[in-house]
Each structure stands twice: as structure tokens, then as C-alpha cells.
Amino acid sequence: MKQVGHCWTAAGRGYPLVPGTMLKTLLLTLLCGWASCHESQHMTPKEKSVIRDQVVEMFDHAYGSYMKYAYPADELMPLSCRGRVRGLEPNRGDIDDSLGKFSLTLIDTLDTLVVLNKLDEFEEGVRKTLKDVRLDNDVVVSVFETNIRVLGGLLGAHVMADMLRQRGDRMQWYQDGLLHMAKELGHRLLPAFNTTSGLPYPRVNLKHGVVSPLSRTGTESDTCTACAGTMILEFAALSRLSGETVFEEHARKALDVLWEKRQRGSDLVGTVINIHSGDWVRRDSGVGAGIDSYYEYLMKAYILLGDSVFLERFNIHYSAIMKYISQPPLLLNVHMHNPTVSVRSWMDSLLAFFPGLQVLRGDLKPAIETHEMLYQVTKQHKFLPEAFTTEFRVHWGQHPLRPEFAESTYYLYKATGDPYYLRVGQSIVEKLNAYARVPCGFAAVQDVRTGTHEDRMDSFFLAEMFKYLYLLFSEKSHLPFDIDDYIFTTEAHLLPVSLSTTQAPCRPNATDAPPVVHEEDPFTYSCPSVQTLFPNNPSFAKTIRDGYKYLTGVGRPFNSIPVREIELPLHDDGMEPVEFLKSMGISLTPMNEAALGEARGLKEHKGVYRVKLVAQLSQAVEEEEVVPHIVQLISPPFLGRTVLTAGPAKFGMDLTKQEHGVKGSIMKASPYTACGPIENADQLRGHIALALRGDCMFAGKARRLQEAGATGVIFIDHQDGSNIEDSPLFQMVGDGDSTADLTLPLVFLFSREGALLTTALEEHHNVDVLLLPKERQLGHDKPEQPLGVNIKFRLAGEGEAAEGPTLEFVLEKGEMLLEEEEEEEEQGEEEQPLEEEGQLVGDAESQRNCEKASGADDEDTALCDSPAGSEQP
């Protein structure tokens, strides 16, 4: 394998290469052009050095805190200043499957120490790993996470140790101990592949495997596509470094199954697959969570192993992604069997890696577009929320310090040399220091809207974030080795691209010919040419970015925009005006009234309109909002006094239509996440189930519990410490498929409120609860809600006859509120400006609101004082 710039091709396989000198010359020309045109984005070597030193200081703070407060625990709890040991802290569900009591953060960080030139610390870390770490613990771990973090970490550290040893000035004592540990771990992961299909189980017991009665696992039937398809780099590297082909053979088999199970019409894969039958369990297809690194590993397996079968598969998938999923700058999930239909209106933050993968392929335009969209979202919310809508609002507010956006920023800078991406990296550094740094490290953000922290610093923060940030601001001379000789795994561990030529490969895979001929672009089998990417246009990337500069509305400058007017009548279908316009494909952007005022004389401006809504009287339609629900403990000794605020679901039973709510005794589901077959179905039948959030979708959990006979479900947040005071209430959503079959009442409690409920169950064993909307809470009288209508006022022109029905309101002079209003007027209270909309409630209050909305104009107040019963045509 040969790497040119940051693109790899297979030397000797008939694929054209871009000469290195030509590439460098073109990049130099490109940089010179940008430097003259965009001085504001230029970053001097001194500035880069300052930021690079800042990144090193931040790493020292994070790594030093882990070693001081947490080691040998798996992870640091930065708010508590102690280590997270599995079994000693509250269970967080599937997140804890990464923890195996094997000093996870140390192993995941070892090769980062070499990249940052911390060779003394690296040598010390290797000694600690060899002396302290055991891999035979009786603990159930995620096969996927253990592979990419621990096996990948051991292999990356071995490669670095071997490189330093061969230089002759360090690590002369090293005897391949990390490789021996990697081989041991590989053998402990192999039992997971003992399935009829060849797809691995999602979890394995490090000591007892899968099928042993002591394993406490092996009952799962499903795994995610990325979980099964993200093994080839680590397993193939282990085979080629150890000489044992069994690892690579199993990883190749799993990829074969996923390829064979793709939807042949669309060439897309689903998100979750049955490991025994190979049937798809979830058929939504995207490039984010559940699928992401499957596509990444097809491309990188070709780069690392030189086997063109992986490139062929990647190219076929990539064509399908760009045809169906890519809607620049968005990447939206679709149904694999009906890919013209988007299955959800939000995106998850894991897709932020995809622009970097597009750079490796040489497809820079969509990479620049999506990256710029992501950057605009970070400018709006400080960090990428775990999920955000197509309108760039927060869907899930967590940010666990994920590195994917920094990764794509690094790749785009290396591909373009555009200093703009250095400024993006600088913003990442500044926000981490400003909003995530705490005395004992860096803490994940529990909700980007509130800025609250979570007691969590995942190992990938040290393994990936600091690598990419340091490399972004470094030159080759700052590194202790040539970075172009290595490829990054999905966890940013370094594997040498020389493995394809120095080690005998396993039996190659075979790709069946695609049913149709796929159109190929210039980069299907070659490195991208800068001359093609930037055809005589050094501002190419900026031109693409500028179209998305104010995508979220943040930073938009004030400009007077000439507009044209159109009138749109509202229909009697109960839809809000904006929703009605949306249904017609019209998007509205709020415009400054001053700008509109200045523009009224300018009638011709293509594509920009001022929409005037012609008012009609209609019953008020309030905006959809989250209706708070409650879990009220009604059995002794609580007797209704303990009330926990809960969030509703957009599916299942509508509790607002149940006059008396739903009552039942509570019981924990087993497994607690309800993501596998329900083991205590007999005991659970007739009870309201408690289930932990995470590991699978709410709808999937609800479906299993409903089939087990539960009469309701209370989901409890797996984010430790979350509570109703600090976190905004939200509605649970489905999984993209139909949820019409779900008829259970479903509510959601945050962690702190959930802990009160589980503690009550542990202490009293039999706890009855009532699920109902908060407004119907037992022991509280329901306040009377006034009825009302929305009135939209428009001054009629002289001689203009009103169209449609009109309403006139008459009140008795003796009303108290009216007398108060008259007194206020006599006191000369400043008049309120004319408003577009007022709500009339009751009799007396109607008159007051009407007069306030109208001001003191006689012509307007006449609307309020018309005789009773009169009606104008």
C-alpha cells in the first residue's frame, strides 16, 4: 500500500496514482491563493504553536486526572474525582458494557501519548499495562466496544512500541507483551462468533464466553450493523501480526453476511440484524448510529489490507448513500426497502464522521457541505447535541465529548489546506475549555441547552479528540513518526498500512457482481486530484461553505431585503398557518419588521416574498407542547403524597383521554433494559413494568413488555443524576416503524426521580402507582380552563366590506374588570400598541383584552362596543 497526501491506493493493482510532487505543488498553489484572498482566516505558525501547546496542556489535565484519581479503574468520574468501577456505581445500562475492569482509559490512550511526543509517559503506561491489567475478569462486555477500544488500543500501542524499539533508543526491554495480551483478548472475543450466521453476539463474558451457564449472556438475538461490521481492521491486524488467521477469517465472514443481506434494490443495509437468521430487525438505513463504522471499515479495510473487494463493496454502498440518504447538507435515514421515504426528521451526532470518510474517497463537495452544517449547529448549541432535528433544534441534548466532528475537521484541513478549518478546530478547543473543563478533567455535557455536566469522561475523549486536535495544528516535523504510514481505526488507533505487503493475507472475500452497472466517478479507483477538486478556483471550498453560512440563523447580519408580497388565505382545516405553509413546501424565515418597512417600496426581488395572512375567525389551536404526566405512589405508606413528574410518549395509550388514569403495581423488567427476551414474563404479567433507558429504542422495549403481559411501562433514564429540575421534559418517540400495535400507557422518569421509585420498590416490595396527566393529580382540584378563540385583527381600508362572519362583543357596564379598566384609563395609563392577536376570555375580561388590543382609537374600540346580538354581513 502506498499513501499519497492523505489518500491511499493499491500500488501495482492498475489503479492510477497522483504523483506526490504534483500534489504538493498544487496544494502549495492552493494555499497561496487562499492566503491572499482570505487574510481573516489565515493562522500564523506562532498561533498554531500556541493552540498546539494548549491542546497538550488540556490532554495533561485529562490524562493526569485519570491517573491521579481513577487508575486502575476503567474511567474517570470527573465531577466526583474518582474512578468508575463497574458494579460499584449505579448501573447505566449499555454504556457500562464498555467497562471490563481492564483499565480501559489507559489502554485506549497509549498511542495518543506517542502522537503527542510523550514518550516517557508512554513507556511508563506500557509497563503499567503489562503489570496490572488482567483480561480474564468475570464480566460481560460489548464485543464491539472491547474490540475497537481495548484490542485496538493494545495493537496500536504494540505498533508504536515496536517502532520505537526498532529505532534503538527506546523500549529495548519490550518483548511484544502488548501483542500477547491482544492475542489473549482476541481469543476471549472469538466465542461471540459462534452463531449460525457468522454474525457475532453483541456481548461476551471475558471469563466464561457465551454459551456457558456462568456467562450471563448469550440470550441476545440481535446486533447492530456497525457492531458486526467493525471488526475487520483490528482482527485482520491481529492475524497478520500474530500469524493466526482465525481472527481475520471470522471478521471477513461477518462482512460477507452483511453484504449478502443488503437490500438488492437499493444496496442499503438496515440498522439491526438477527444474528441467527440474518433477518433485518430494524430496516431504517443511514450513516449514523448503528451503521456508521461499517461503511468506514469497508473503505479502510481496502486501505489497510489491499483487498479490492472491500473497495468495490464500499463504492456500491456509497453510490446508494449519495442517491438516497444524502440530501445536502443533511444525511437522513431512509427505509432500506423504500429508500425514497425518510423515516425520521432528526440526525444523530455520530454521522459527523462521514465528511472525513468522504474526504478519504475524494468527494469533497458534499463533505464540505455537511461539515459546514455541523459547524453551524455547534455555533448554535456550543457542542453537537447527541441528536438534532432537520431544523437544527435539539432532539437529544447530551454531548459526551464525542470526537467525530474534530475528526472530519482534521481530514478536511489536510485535504484542502484551508485555514478556515484551523479556526473551526480552535473553536472546538475554546469550547471544551470554557464549557467542559472541571477541576478533575473534562465532564460530558448532560444537556447542551442548560450546560449541566454529567459525571463522565469516556475513554474515547483521550483516544481520539486529542489526537485529531494535536495533528490539526501540527506539522510533520512535530511528530515522532510519519503519520502517513498509518491508518486510523474508528477509535483513532494507528495501524501500519504496510500490513498488506509484509504479511500473507487470508483467503480473500468475493463480491457478487451488482445487478446494475453503477456509474463511476473519477475517484472510484484512484486518489483525488487537487486539480479536479479545485479547477482553477482557489476559493472552491469557501464558495460551497457560504451557501450554508447562516443555515441555523446564528450570526446572520442585518440587511434590508427587498421583498414582494403575496396573500395566502387560510383554510378551515384546523392547521396553524406555518404548518399549512409547510405542507405546501413553503419554508418561512422570520424577517425583521424594520427590514420589511424599508422594503415595502421595492416590489421586485426574485425568490423573496413577504407573506400576508388574510385573517379569519377560527377556534384557537395551541402549539403542540409536552404535557407533563405523573407517577403517583398511592399504596401505603405513600397514599398519594409522593408524586414524580414524568414525560409522555407520542405512541401507546393516550393518558389524556383516560379519565381516571391507569393504576397498577410496579415490577422491574428482566433484563432491566428490556432489550432482549423478557425473562420474568410470568411475574411481570398484570404489572406496570420498570425499564431502563438505553441499548435499544423505546418502542422495541414497549413491544417486548406488552407481549410479556405488562399493563404499562415506566422508563427510567440511564444518565446518572439527570432530574426534572435540570433537564427539559420531552416526549418519547417511536423507532421509525409503525407503533399502532402499542396500546400500553408509557411514561418517562429522569434518573433521580426513577431512583425514588426503585428505592420505594426495594423497601416496600409492593408499590401501587397511578399514571395520569399532571393536571388530573389525585388530591388537587382541576382549575377551570377558560375557553377562548384567537382573533386576528386587520384594519379595513376605507369603504372595504368585511368578508366572512364577524363577531361583536357586548359586556354589562357593571362588570368589575370593566370598572377597573375605566379607572386605569382615567389615570392616563399609557396605551398599549396595536397587536395582531388577542385572546378573549369570559365576558368582562373579553372587553378588557379587546380594548387593550385595540388601543384608544375610536374606530377600533367600536369593534368592542357594538350592540348585543348585532351582526354585520
Tab-separated table of N, CA and C in Angstrom, residues 257-373:
chain	number	residue	atom	x	y	z
A	257	VAL	N	-21.662	-11.726	5.374
A	257	VAL	CA	-23.088	-11.883	5.700
A	257	VAL	C	-23.816	-10.549	5.520
A	258	LEU	N	-23.233	-9.478	6.040
A	258	LEU	CA	-23.865	-8.165	5.910
A	258	LEU	C	-24.015	-7.773	4.443
A	259	TRP	N	-22.997	-8.081	3.639
A	259	TRP	CA	-23.077	-7.757	2.213
A	259	TRP	C	-24.184	-8.562	1.530
A	260	GLU	N	-24.259	-9.852	1.858
A	260	GLU	CA	-25.274	-10.702	1.246
A	260	GLU	C	-26.684	-10.285	1.656
A	261	LYS	N	-26.814	-9.711	2.856
A	261	LYS	CA	-28.144	-9.351	3.374
A	261	LYS	C	-28.550	-7.932	3.001
A	262	ARG	N	-27.725	-7.212	2.257
A	262	ARG	CA	-28.115	-5.863	1.852
A	262	ARG	C	-29.390	-5.933	1.009
A	263	GLN	N	-30.127	-4.862	0.932
A	263	GLN	CA	-31.304	-4.821	0.087
A	263	GLN	C	-30.828	-4.656	-1.359
A	264	ARG	N	-31.095	-5.641	-2.192
A	264	ARG	CA	-30.515	-5.650	-3.534
A	264	ARG	C	-31.040	-4.515	-4.411
A	265	GLY	N	-32.257	-4.056	-4.150
A	265	GLY	CA	-32.788	-2.979	-4.974
A	265	GLY	C	-32.145	-1.641	-4.693
A	266	SER	N	-31.855	-1.381	-3.407
A	266	SER	CA	-31.301	-0.078	-3.025
A	266	SER	C	-29.820	-0.130	-2.688
A	267	ASP	N	-29.276	-1.339	-2.437
A	267	ASP	CA	-27.886	-1.526	-1.994
A	267	ASP	C	-27.633	-0.878	-0.637
A	268	LEU	N	-28.682	-0.772	0.180
A	268	LEU	CA	-28.560	-0.245	1.531
A	268	LEU	C	-28.686	-1.380	2.545
A	269	VAL	N	-28.205	-1.146	3.748
A	269	VAL	CA	-28.361	-2.100	4.840
A	269	VAL	C	-29.189	-1.447	5.943
A	270	GLY	N	-29.787	-2.281	6.786
A	270	GLY	CA	-30.554	-1.785	7.914
A	270	GLY	C	-29.662	-1.524	9.115
A	271	THR	N	-30.302	-1.242	10.239
A	271	THR	CA	-29.572	-0.848	11.448
A	271	THR	C	-29.359	-2.003	12.413
A	272	VAL	N	-30.336	-2.904	12.532
A	272	VAL	CA	-30.258	-4.027	13.474
A	272	VAL	C	-30.603	-5.310	12.728
A	273	ILE	N	-29.828	-6.379	12.979
A	273	ILE	CA	-29.998	-7.638	12.255
A	273	ILE	C	-30.008	-8.797	13.244
A	274	ASN	N	-30.771	-9.841	12.927
A	274	ASN	CA	-30.808	-11.043	13.758
A	274	ASN	C	-29.551	-11.852	13.508
A	275	ILE	N	-28.814	-12.184	14.565
A	275	ILE	CA	-27.512	-12.845	14.406
A	275	ILE	C	-27.649	-14.321	14.044
A	276	HIS	N	-28.825	-14.891	14.181
A	276	HIS	CA	-29.006	-16.304	13.846
A	276	HIS	C	-29.594	-16.486	12.440
A	277	SER	N	-30.655	-15.743	12.158
A	277	SER	CA	-31.322	-15.910	10.868
A	277	SER	C	-30.801	-14.964	9.795
A	278	GLY	N	-30.192	-13.854	10.219
A	278	GLY	CA	-29.757	-12.855	9.260
A	278	GLY	C	-30.876	-11.958	8.773
A	279	ASP	N	-32.060	-12.050	9.393
A	279	ASP	CA	-33.172	-11.180	9.011
A	279	ASP	C	-32.993	-9.797	9.644
A	280	TRP	N	-33.431	-8.782	8.910
A	280	TRP	CA	-33.324	-7.427	9.439
A	280	TRP	C	-34.395	-7.182	10.487
A	281	VAL	N	-34.001	-6.616	11.614
A	281	VAL	CA	-34.916	-6.301	12.699
A	281	VAL	C	-35.353	-4.844	12.609
A	282	ARG	N	-34.409	-3.973	12.314
A	282	ARG	CA	-34.722	-2.561	12.048
A	282	ARG	C	-34.214	-2.225	10.662
A	283	ARG	N	-35.104	-1.735	9.831
A	283	ARG	CA	-34.784	-1.557	8.417
A	283	ARG	C	-34.489	-0.113	8.044
A	284	ASP	N	-34.390	0.761	9.031
A	284	ASP	CA	-34.009	2.128	8.688
A	284	ASP	C	-32.521	2.158	8.379
A	285	SER	N	-32.160	2.948	7.393
A	285	SER	CA	-30.790	2.976	6.888
A	285	SER	C	-30.268	4.401	6.865
A	286	GLY	N	-29.057	4.603	7.389
A	286	GLY	CA	-28.425	5.919	7.400
A	286	GLY	C	-26.921	5.769	7.477
A	287	VAL	N	-26.253	6.807	7.941
A	287	VAL	CA	-24.801	6.731	8.110
A	287	VAL	C	-24.408	7.066	9.545
A	288	GLY	N	-25.392	7.144	10.443
A	288	GLY	CA	-25.115	7.472	11.832
A	288	GLY	C	-25.105	6.239	12.717
A	289	ALA	N	-25.624	6.404	13.928
A	289	ALA	CA	-25.571	5.359	14.948
A	289	ALA	C	-26.144	4.045	14.431
A	290	GLY	N	-25.439	2.970	14.693
A	290	GLY	CA	-25.894	1.633	14.324
A	290	GLY	C	-25.331	1.118	13.022
A	291	ILE	N	-24.866	2.036	12.140
A	291	ILE	CA	-24.338	1.625	10.837
A	291	ILE	C	-22.973	2.245	10.562
A	292	ASP	N	-22.719	3.416	11.111
A	292	ASP	CA	-21.613	4.302	10.743
A	292	ASP	C	-20.298	3.603	10.384
A	293	SER	N	-19.700	2.912	11.338
A	293	SER	CA	-18.350	2.388	11.115
A	293	SER	C	-18.315	1.153	10.215
A	294	TYR	N	-19.473	0.578	9.867
A	294	TYR	CA	-19.490	-0.492	8.859
A	294	TYR	C	-18.993	0.054	7.526
A	295	TYR	N	-19.542	1.208	7.121
A	295	TYR	CA	-19.082	1.822	5.876
A	295	TYR	C	-17.620	2.259	5.988
A	296	GLU	N	-17.271	2.826	7.134
A	296	GLU	CA	-15.893	3.273	7.352
A	296	GLU	C	-14.905	2.124	7.204
A	297	TYR	N	-15.256	0.947	7.733
A	297	TYR	CA	-14.312	-0.172	7.728
A	297	TYR	C	-14.215	-0.851	6.368
A	298	LEU	N	-15.244	-0.721	5.523
A	298	LEU	CA	-15.101	-1.230	4.165
A	298	LEU	C	-14.019	-0.447	3.417
A	299	MET	N	-14.077	0.875	3.509
A	299	MET	CA	-13.071	1.698	2.852
A	299	MET	C	-11.690	1.466	3.454
A	300	LYS	N	-11.602	1.474	4.774
A	300	LYS	CA	-10.301	1.363	5.425
A	300	LYS	C	-9.728	-0.043	5.357
A	301	ALA	N	-10.587	-1.064	5.228
A	301	ALA	CA	-10.074	-2.427	5.037
A	301	ALA	C	-9.340	-2.529	3.708
A	302	TYR	N	-9.847	-1.823	2.712
A	302	TYR	CA	-9.130	-1.787	1.427
A	302	TYR	C	-7.779	-1.088	1.590
A	303	ILE	N	-7.773	0.020	2.321
A	303	ILE	CA	-6.523	0.765	2.516
A	303	ILE	C	-5.510	-0.067	3.301
A	304	LEU	N	-5.964	-0.743	4.357
A	304	LEU	CA	-5.049	-1.489	5.225
A	304	LEU	C	-4.617	-2.809	4.610
A	305	LEU	N	-5.541	-3.505	3.960
A	305	LEU	CA	-5.278	-4.874	3.525
A	305	LEU	C	-5.020	-4.989	2.025
A	306	GLY	N	-5.384	-3.960	1.270
A	306	GLY	CA	-5.146	-4.009	-0.166
A	306	GLY	C	-6.064	-4.937	-0.922
A	307	ASP	N	-7.174	-5.349	-0.319
A	307	ASP	CA	-8.113	-6.266	-0.958
A	307	ASP	C	-9.201	-5.443	-1.636
A	308	SER	N	-9.218	-5.441	-2.964
A	308	SER	CA	-10.126	-4.572	-3.705
A	308	SER	C	-11.597	-4.929	-3.512
A	309	VAL	N	-11.896	-6.115	-2.988
A	309	VAL	CA	-13.286	-6.485	-2.770
A	309	VAL	C	-13.961	-5.497	-1.814
A	310	PHE	N	-13.216	-5.008	-0.844
A	310	PHE	CA	-13.792	-4.072	0.123
A	310	PHE	C	-14.059	-2.719	-0.533
A	311	LEU	N	-13.193	-2.292	-1.423
A	311	LEU	CA	-13.419	-1.042	-2.135
A	311	LEU	C	-14.631	-1.156	-3.059
A	312	GLU	N	-14.778	-2.296	-3.719
A	312	GLU	CA	-15.928	-2.496	-4.597
A	312	GLU	C	-17.232	-2.414	-3.808
A	313	ARG	N	-17.265	-3.056	-2.661
A	313	ARG	CA	-18.476	-3.010	-1.836
A	313	ARG	C	-18.746	-1.588	-1.336
A	314	PHE	N	-17.674	-0.925	-0.913
A	314	PHE	CA	-17.848	0.441	-0.428
A	314	PHE	C	-18.406	1.334	-1.524
A	315	ASN	N	-17.870	1.226	-2.726
A	315	ASN	CA	-18.323	2.093	-3.812
A	315	ASN	C	-19.790	1.875	-4.146
A	316	ILE	N	-20.238	0.633	-4.089
A	316	ILE	CA	-21.646	0.332	-4.359
A	316	ILE	C	-22.532	0.925	-3.263
A	317	HIS	N	-22.113	0.724	-2.011
A	317	HIS	CA	-22.866	1.326	-0.902
A	317	HIS	C	-22.851	2.850	-1.005
A	318	TYR	N	-21.692	3.408	-1.334
A	318	TYR	CA	-21.558	4.864	-1.351
A	318	TYR	C	-22.474	5.484	-2.403
A	319	SER	N	-22.571	4.843	-3.560
A	319	SER	CA	-23.483	5.338	-4.589
A	319	SER	C	-24.917	5.368	-4.069
A	320	ALA	N	-25.303	4.330	-3.327
A	320	ALA	CA	-26.656	4.276	-2.756
A	320	ALA	C	-26.847	5.364	-1.703
A	321	ILE	N	-25.825	5.600	-0.878
A	321	ILE	CA	-25.911	6.642	0.153
A	321	ILE	C	-26.122	8.002	-0.491
A	322	MET	N	-25.343	8.281	-1.529
A	322	MET	CA	-25.446	9.589	-2.168
A	322	MET	C	-26.751	9.737	-2.950
A	323	LYS	N	-27.330	8.630	-3.335
A	323	LYS	CA	-28.586	8.669	-4.084
A	323	LYS	C	-29.786	8.853	-3.166
A	324	TYR	N	-29.769	8.188	-2.021
A	324	TYR	CA	-30.965	8.145	-1.182
A	324	TYR	C	-30.826	8.892	0.148
A	325	ILE	N	-29.679	8.775	0.804
A	325	ILE	CA	-29.528	9.284	2.175
A	325	ILE	C	-29.026	10.718	2.190
A	326	SER	N	-28.119	11.037	1.279
A	326	SER	CA	-27.542	12.372	1.234
A	326	SER	C	-28.528	13.355	0.615
A	327	GLN	N	-28.916	14.339	1.421
A	327	GLN	CA	-29.745	15.448	0.951
A	327	GLN	C	-29.037	16.727	1.395
A	328	PRO	N	-27.935	17.057	0.697
A	328	PRO	CA	-27.008	18.090	1.183
A	328	PRO	C	-27.720	19.330	1.692
A	329	PRO	N	-27.294	19.799	2.890
A	329	PRO	CA	-26.181	19.279	3.677
A	329	PRO	C	-26.596	18.197	4.670
A	330	LEU	N	-27.824	17.683	4.555
A	330	LEU	CA	-28.352	16.736	5.533
A	330	LEU	C	-28.038	15.301	5.129
A	331	LEU	N	-28.032	14.426	6.115
A	331	LEU	CA	-27.908	12.983	5.904
A	331	LEU	C	-29.050	12.342	6.682
A	332	LEU	N	-30.100	11.923	5.980
A	332	LEU	CA	-31.332	11.493	6.636
A	332	LEU	C	-31.552	9.994	6.473
A	333	ASN	N	-31.996	9.363	7.551
A	333	ASN	CA	-32.299	7.941	7.498
A	333	ASN	C	-33.499	7.670	6.599
A	334	VAL	N	-33.399	6.587	5.829
A	334	VAL	CA	-34.493	6.171	4.953
A	334	VAL	C	-34.800	4.705	5.229
A	335	HIS	N	-35.885	4.219	4.669
A	335	HIS	CA	-36.232	2.805	4.781
A	335	HIS	C	-35.460	2.045	3.700
A	336	MET	N	-34.754	0.990	4.079
A	336	MET	CA	-33.884	0.308	3.125
A	336	MET	C	-34.660	-0.298	1.962
A	337	HIS	N	-35.923	-0.668	2.184
A	337	HIS	CA	-36.721	-1.242	1.109
A	337	HIS	C	-37.503	-0.187	0.325
A	338	ASN	N	-37.632	0.998	0.881
A	338	ASN	CA	-38.336	2.091	0.207
A	338	ASN	C	-37.530	3.362	0.444
A	339	PRO	N	-36.369	3.461	-0.188
A	339	PRO	CA	-35.393	4.486	0.201
A	339	PRO	C	-35.748	5.908	-0.188
A	340	THR	N	-36.852	6.099	-0.875
A	340	THR	CA	-37.261	7.471	-1.185
A	340	THR	C	-38.026	8.097	-0.033
A	341	VAL	N	-38.253	7.338	1.027
A	341	VAL	CA	-39.027	7.819	2.172
A	341	VAL	C	-38.097	7.983	3.374
A	342	SER	N	-38.008	9.196	3.908
A	342	SER	CA	-37.247	9.439	5.138
A	342	SER	C	-38.056	8.909	6.318
A	343	VAL	N	-37.375	8.241	7.247
A	343	VAL	CA	-38.099	7.609	8.350
A	343	VAL	C	-38.061	8.442	9.622
A	344	ARG	N	-37.284	9.504	9.643
A	344	ARG	CA	-37.292	10.363	10.821
A	344	ARG	C	-36.774	11.740	10.437
A	345	SER	N	-37.088	12.722	11.258
A	345	SER	CA	-36.760	14.108	10.939
A	345	SER	C	-35.616	14.625	11.807
A	346	TRP	N	-34.772	13.721	12.286
A	346	TRP	CA	-33.633	14.152	13.092
A	346	TRP	C	-32.403	13.335	12.728
A	347	MET	N	-31.253	13.862	13.085
A	347	MET	CA	-29.962	13.223	12.812
A	347	MET	C	-29.212	13.064	14.122
A	348	ASP	N	-28.376	12.028	14.208
A	348	ASP	CA	-27.570	11.850	15.413
A	348	ASP	C	-26.141	12.313	15.161
A	349	SER	N	-25.448	12.639	16.240
A	349	SER	CA	-24.132	13.268	16.124
A	349	SER	C	-23.065	12.333	15.585
A	350	LEU	N	-23.289	11.014	15.625
A	350	LEU	CA	-22.271	10.087	15.144
A	350	LEU	C	-22.039	10.216	13.643
A	351	LEU	N	-23.006	10.761	12.914
A	351	LEU	CA	-22.792	10.918	11.475
A	351	LEU	C	-21.739	11.977	11.161
A	352	ALA	N	-21.258	12.694	12.186
A	352	ALA	CA	-20.249	13.733	11.962
A	352	ALA	C	-18.937	13.159	11.437
A	353	PHE	N	-18.744	11.833	11.520
A	353	PHE	CA	-17.532	11.222	10.975
A	353	PHE	C	-17.573	11.179	9.454
A	354	PHE	N	-18.781	11.254	8.874
A	354	PHE	CA	-18.944	10.930	7.462
A	354	PHE	C	-18.224	11.904	6.523
A	355	PRO	N	-18.185	13.218	6.792
A	355	PRO	CA	-17.372	14.081	5.926
A	355	PRO	C	-15.913	13.649	5.857
A	356	GLY	N	-15.367	13.141	6.962
A	356	GLY	CA	-13.994	12.642	6.933
A	356	GLY	C	-13.848	11.441	6.024
A	357	LEU	N	-14.837	10.560	6.044
A	357	LEU	CA	-14.797	9.395	5.155
A	357	LEU	C	-14.945	9.828	3.703
A	358	GLN	N	-15.759	10.844	3.463
A	358	GLN	CA	-15.896	11.354	2.103
A	358	GLN	C	-14.588	11.969	1.605
A	359	VAL	N	-13.831	12.563	2.500
A	359	VAL	CA	-12.516	13.086	2.121
A	359	VAL	C	-11.616	11.941	1.668
A	360	LEU	N	-11.609	10.831	2.411
A	360	LEU	CA	-10.790	9.677	2.011
A	360	LEU	C	-11.188	9.199	0.623
A	361	ARG	N	-12.456	9.292	0.308
A	361	ARG	CA	-12.896	8.864	-1.010
A	361	ARG	C	-12.632	9.924	-2.077
A	362	GLY	N	-12.416	11.162	-1.660
A	362	GLY	CA	-12.160	12.228	-2.613
A	362	GLY	C	-13.385	13.002	-3.008
A	363	ASP	N	-14.500	12.817	-2.312
A	363	ASP	CA	-15.748	13.505	-2.634
A	363	ASP	C	-15.883	14.714	-1.718
A	364	LEU	N	-15.192	15.794	-2.058
A	364	LEU	CA	-15.069	16.905	-1.125
A	364	LEU	C	-16.287	17.814	-1.049
A	365	LYS	N	-16.991	18.003	-2.137
A	365	LYS	CA	-18.100	18.954	-2.105
A	365	LYS	C	-19.157	18.590	-1.057
A	366	PRO	N	-19.715	17.363	-1.067
A	366	PRO	CA	-20.685	17.033	-0.007
A	366	PRO	C	-20.051	16.991	1.369
A	367	ALA	N	-18.744	16.656	1.433
A	367	ALA	CA	-18.069	16.666	2.732
A	367	ALA	C	-18.038	18.079	3.301
A	368	ILE	N	-17.703	19.047	2.472
A	368	ILE	CA	-17.667	20.445	2.911
A	368	ILE	C	-19.064	20.908	3.315
A	369	GLU	N	-20.068	20.520	2.566
A	369	GLU	CA	-21.441	20.946	2.854
A	369	GLU	C	-21.917	20.406	4.203
A	370	THR	N	-21.757	19.106	4.417
A	370	THR	CA	-22.236	18.517	5.672
A	370	THR	C	-21.430	19.031	6.857
A	371	HIS	N	-20.116	19.150	6.685
A	371	HIS	CA	-19.283	19.656	7.779
A	371	HIS	C	-19.694	21.076	8.155
A	372	GLU	N	-19.979	21.910	7.166
A	372	GLU	CA	-20.380	23.284	7.465
A	372	GLU	C	-21.710	23.310	8.205
A	373	MET	N	-22.635	22.434	7.811
A	373	MET	CA	-23.901	22.338	8.538
A	373	MET	C	-23.645	21.979	10.003
